[in-house]
XYZ file of C-alpha atoms in Angstrom:
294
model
C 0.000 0.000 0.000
C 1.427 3.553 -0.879
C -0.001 6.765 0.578
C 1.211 8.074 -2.929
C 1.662 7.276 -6.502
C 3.524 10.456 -8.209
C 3.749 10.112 -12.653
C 5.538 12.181 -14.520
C 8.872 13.302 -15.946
C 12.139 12.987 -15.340
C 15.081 15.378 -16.823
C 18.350 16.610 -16.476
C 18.266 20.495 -16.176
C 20.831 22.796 -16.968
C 21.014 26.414 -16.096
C 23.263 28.490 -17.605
C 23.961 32.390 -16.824
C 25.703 34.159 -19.959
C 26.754 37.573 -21.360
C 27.307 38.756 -24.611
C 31.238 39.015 -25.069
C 32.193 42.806 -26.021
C 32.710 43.496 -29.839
C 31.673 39.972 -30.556
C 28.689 38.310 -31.662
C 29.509 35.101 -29.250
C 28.653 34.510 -25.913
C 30.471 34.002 -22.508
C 28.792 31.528 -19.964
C 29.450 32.781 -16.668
C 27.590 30.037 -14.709
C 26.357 26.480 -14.488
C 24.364 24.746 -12.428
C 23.243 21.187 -13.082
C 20.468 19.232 -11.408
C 18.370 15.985 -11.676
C 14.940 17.863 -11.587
C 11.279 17.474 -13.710
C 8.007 17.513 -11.616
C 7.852 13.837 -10.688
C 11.306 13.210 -8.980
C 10.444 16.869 -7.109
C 7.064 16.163 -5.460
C 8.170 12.401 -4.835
C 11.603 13.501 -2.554
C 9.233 16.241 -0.812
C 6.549 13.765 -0.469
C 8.586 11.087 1.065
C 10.193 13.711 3.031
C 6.780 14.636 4.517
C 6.393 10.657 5.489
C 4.237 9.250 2.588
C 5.359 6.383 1.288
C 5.602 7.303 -1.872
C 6.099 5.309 -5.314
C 7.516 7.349 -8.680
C 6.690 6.270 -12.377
C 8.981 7.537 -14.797
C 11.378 6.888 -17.529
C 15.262 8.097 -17.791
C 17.985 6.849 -20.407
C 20.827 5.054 -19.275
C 22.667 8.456 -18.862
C 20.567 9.074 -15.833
C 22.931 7.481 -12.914
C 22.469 10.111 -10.791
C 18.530 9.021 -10.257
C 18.276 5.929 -8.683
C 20.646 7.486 -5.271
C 18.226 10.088 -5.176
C 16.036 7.790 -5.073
C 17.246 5.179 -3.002
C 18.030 8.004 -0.481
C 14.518 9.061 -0.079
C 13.129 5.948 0.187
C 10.871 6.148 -2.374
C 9.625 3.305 -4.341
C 11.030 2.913 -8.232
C 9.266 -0.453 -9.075
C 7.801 1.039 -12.088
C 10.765 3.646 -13.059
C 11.691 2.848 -17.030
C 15.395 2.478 -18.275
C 15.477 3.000 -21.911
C 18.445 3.497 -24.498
C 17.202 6.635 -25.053
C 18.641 9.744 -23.513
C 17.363 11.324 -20.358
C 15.104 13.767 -21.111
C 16.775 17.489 -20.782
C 15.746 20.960 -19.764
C 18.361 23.690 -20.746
C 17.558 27.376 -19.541
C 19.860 30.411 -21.048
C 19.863 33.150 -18.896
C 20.981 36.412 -21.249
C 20.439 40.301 -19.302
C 16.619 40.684 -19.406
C 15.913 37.702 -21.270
C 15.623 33.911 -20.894
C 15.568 31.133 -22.856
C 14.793 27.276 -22.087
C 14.694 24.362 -24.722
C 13.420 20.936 -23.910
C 14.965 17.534 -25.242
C 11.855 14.847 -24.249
C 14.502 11.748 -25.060
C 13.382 9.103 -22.372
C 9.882 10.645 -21.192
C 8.564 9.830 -24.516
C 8.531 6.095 -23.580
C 6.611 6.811 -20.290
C 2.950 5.092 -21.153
C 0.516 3.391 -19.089
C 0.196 0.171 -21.021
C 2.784 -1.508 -18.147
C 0.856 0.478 -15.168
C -1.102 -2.757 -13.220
C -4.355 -1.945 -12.403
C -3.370 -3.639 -8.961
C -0.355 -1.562 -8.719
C -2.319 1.914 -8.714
C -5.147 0.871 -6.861
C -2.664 0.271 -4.158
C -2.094 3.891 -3.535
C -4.063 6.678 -1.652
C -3.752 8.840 -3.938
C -2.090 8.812 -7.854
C -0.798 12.656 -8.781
C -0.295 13.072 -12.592
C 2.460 15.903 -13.866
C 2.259 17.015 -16.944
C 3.562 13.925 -18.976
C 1.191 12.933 -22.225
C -2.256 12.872 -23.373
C -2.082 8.866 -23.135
C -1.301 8.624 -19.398
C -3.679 12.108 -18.569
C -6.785 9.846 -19.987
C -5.645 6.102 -19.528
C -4.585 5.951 -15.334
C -7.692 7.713 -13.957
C -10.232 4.849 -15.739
C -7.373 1.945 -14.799
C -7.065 3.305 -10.841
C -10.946 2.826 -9.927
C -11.703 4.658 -6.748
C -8.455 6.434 -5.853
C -8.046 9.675 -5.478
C -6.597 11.337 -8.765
C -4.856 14.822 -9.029
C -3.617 16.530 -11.860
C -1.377 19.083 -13.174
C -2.744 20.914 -16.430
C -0.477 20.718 -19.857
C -1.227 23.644 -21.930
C 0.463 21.330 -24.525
C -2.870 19.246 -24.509
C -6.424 20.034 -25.429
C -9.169 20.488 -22.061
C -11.264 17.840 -23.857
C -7.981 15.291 -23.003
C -9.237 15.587 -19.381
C -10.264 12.956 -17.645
C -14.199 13.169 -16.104
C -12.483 10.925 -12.858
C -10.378 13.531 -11.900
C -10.729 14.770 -8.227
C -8.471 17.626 -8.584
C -7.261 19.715 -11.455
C -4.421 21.847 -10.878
C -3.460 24.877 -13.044
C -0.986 27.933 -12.524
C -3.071 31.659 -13.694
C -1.115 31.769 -16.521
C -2.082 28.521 -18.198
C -5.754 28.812 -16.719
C -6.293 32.325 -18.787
C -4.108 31.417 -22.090
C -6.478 27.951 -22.597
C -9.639 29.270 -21.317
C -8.971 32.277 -23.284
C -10.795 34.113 -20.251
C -9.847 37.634 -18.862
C -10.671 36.596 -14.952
C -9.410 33.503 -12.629
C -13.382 32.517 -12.182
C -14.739 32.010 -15.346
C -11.783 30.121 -16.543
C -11.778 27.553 -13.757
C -15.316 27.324 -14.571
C -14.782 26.531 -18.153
C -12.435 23.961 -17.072
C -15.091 22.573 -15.043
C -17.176 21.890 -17.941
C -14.655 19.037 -18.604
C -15.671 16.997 -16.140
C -12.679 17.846 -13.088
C -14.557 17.550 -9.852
C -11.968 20.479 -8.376
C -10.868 23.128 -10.361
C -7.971 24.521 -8.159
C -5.834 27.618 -9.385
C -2.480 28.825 -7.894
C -1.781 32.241 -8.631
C 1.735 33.438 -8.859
C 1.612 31.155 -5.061
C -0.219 34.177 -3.632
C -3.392 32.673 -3.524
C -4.876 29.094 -4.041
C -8.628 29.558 -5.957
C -11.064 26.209 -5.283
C -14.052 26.398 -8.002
C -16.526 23.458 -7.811
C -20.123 23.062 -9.295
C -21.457 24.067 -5.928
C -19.424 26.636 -4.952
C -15.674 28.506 -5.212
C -13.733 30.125 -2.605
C -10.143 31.090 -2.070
C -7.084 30.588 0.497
C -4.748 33.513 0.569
C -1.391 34.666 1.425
C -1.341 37.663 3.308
C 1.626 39.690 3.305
C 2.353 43.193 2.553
C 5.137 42.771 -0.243
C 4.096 41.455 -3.754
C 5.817 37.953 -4.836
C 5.777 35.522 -7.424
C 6.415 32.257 -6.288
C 5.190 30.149 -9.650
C 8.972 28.940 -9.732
C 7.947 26.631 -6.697
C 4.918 25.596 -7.551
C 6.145 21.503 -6.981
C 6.377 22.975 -3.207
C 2.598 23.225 -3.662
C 1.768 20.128 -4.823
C 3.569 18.012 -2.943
C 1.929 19.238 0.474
C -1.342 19.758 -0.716
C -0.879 15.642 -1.503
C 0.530 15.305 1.832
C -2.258 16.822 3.728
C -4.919 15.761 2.059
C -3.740 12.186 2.258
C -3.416 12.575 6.118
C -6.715 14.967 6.510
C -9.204 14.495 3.592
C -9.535 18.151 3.999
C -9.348 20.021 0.959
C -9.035 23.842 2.882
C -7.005 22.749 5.452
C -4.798 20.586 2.259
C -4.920 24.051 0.440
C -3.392 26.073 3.074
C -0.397 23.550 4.072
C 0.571 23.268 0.355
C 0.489 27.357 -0.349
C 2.557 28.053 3.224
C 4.754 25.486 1.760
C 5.069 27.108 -1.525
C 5.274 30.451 0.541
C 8.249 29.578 2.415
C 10.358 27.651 0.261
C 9.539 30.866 -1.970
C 11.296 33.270 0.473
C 14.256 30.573 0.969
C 14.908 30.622 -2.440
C 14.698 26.608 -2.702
C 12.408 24.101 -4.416
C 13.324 21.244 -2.295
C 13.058 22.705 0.847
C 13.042 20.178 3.401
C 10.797 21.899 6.259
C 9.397 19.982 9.256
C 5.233 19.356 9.297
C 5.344 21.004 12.687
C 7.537 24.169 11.647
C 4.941 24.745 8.456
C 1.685 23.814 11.140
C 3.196 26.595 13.421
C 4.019 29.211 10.965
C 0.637 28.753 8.220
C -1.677 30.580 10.011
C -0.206 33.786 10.582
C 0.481 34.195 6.830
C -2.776 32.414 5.643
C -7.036 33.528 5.321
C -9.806 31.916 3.867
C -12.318 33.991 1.677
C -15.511 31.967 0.946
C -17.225 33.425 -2.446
């Protein structure tokens, strides 16, 4: 039995800092920072961190030794984790003055499909969380996992009619809520989105707010603090403790709250695998937290 079931991507990211080289049309790279990141490996280390025993499907290329220690150290379960001969899928961001650039390489996470994902296997779990992976997993696990719990990240890459009608929670960033909805407010989009059969529209804004819309209601858990902030960067921050609370509580507003106070403060640490104690968020949440009913 796992508390959680996490599917998604897997890549090797690259970050790169450069400036243009005087009287020269080439570029000097000042910095580099490497990482084993994607959505999947992310919430699974903060969700085993947290205390859910947690189980990761993905697929890496045999280039990808760095993985399975990561793994291994967090005690989370890789059963289902797919070696192929392909390469590791890659994220490369180019950070130029005032402008940024990031190119994706899918390699490996193209052979992630549910057509090896037991029925058995995910009906095992608490809860299964989708990232944004492919249309064939987004519409094939929910129907195979029966009566668990199913969240899920939006892909702007996919069409809203790929949606699943067993999906208990549908996440979305503003951004991506407005752009597909082609909507000018928060409301009506996650309303549209609701049309698609999500029983929980949920939409993080910018990590400053969390907005719940459902066919019987909507309301909102906000972050109150005096200076404006963006925290989208951390959004995996969010996820992973809403997943963790929920499991544990079944409460969606009190699940809301933990997982924005989590995005919050690994926000103002400047780090997307923070590793903060339950008790520190618990203590902390509520003086930076309200709860607007709409």
């Amino acid at each position: 039995m796992y508390d959680a079931i996490v599917i998604g991507n897997i890549n090797i990211e690259t970050n790169i800092d450069a400036v243009k080289i005087p009287r020269s049309d080439d570029f000097e790279m000042v910095n580099i920072y490497e990482r084993i990141g994607g959505n999947a490996i992310d919430i699974s280390v903060l969700c085993s961190h947290f205390g859910l025993r947690t189980s990761m499907v993905s697929s890496i290329g045999m280039d990808a030794s760095g993985v399975l220690p990561i793994l291994e150290k967090s005690k989370i379960d890789y059963s289902h984790l797919i070696v192929s001969e392909t390469k590791t899928g890659k994220c490369i961001s180019i950070n130029l003055p005032g402008e940024t650039s990031t190119f994706f390489f899918k390699g490996a996470n193209k052979h992630l499909i549910p057509y090896g994902i037991e029925h058995n296997y995910l009906r095992s779990a608490k809860l299964i969380h989708i990232c944004p992976s492919n249309a064939e997993i987004l519409h094939s696990i929910p129907e195979k996992a029966g009566d668990v719990i199913i969240s899920c990240q939006f892909d702007p890459t996919y069409p809203m009619e790929s949606l699943s009608q067993n999906l208990n929670f549908l996440f979305l960033n503003s951004a991506d809520a407005l752009n597909a909805s082609g909507k000018e407010d928060l409301l009506e989009a996650g309303k549209t989105f609701l049309q698609y059969g999500p029983r929980n529209v949920i939409i993080n804004d910018r990590g400053r707010r969390a907005i719940v819309i459902r066919p019987e209601d909507q309301y909102e858990v906000v972050v109150t603090t005096d200076k404006a902030f963006d925290a989208t960067d951390y959004e995996d921050a969010f996820y992973s403790g809403f997943i963790y609370r929920f499991v544990k509580t079944l409460n969606l507003k009190s699940s809301l709250s933990f997982g924005l106070a989590f995005q919050y403060f690994s926000h103002k640490k400047g780090n997307r695998l923070l590793f903060m104690d339950v008790d520190d968020i618990e203590d902390k949440m509520y003086a930076i937290l309200r709860s607007n009913n709409e």
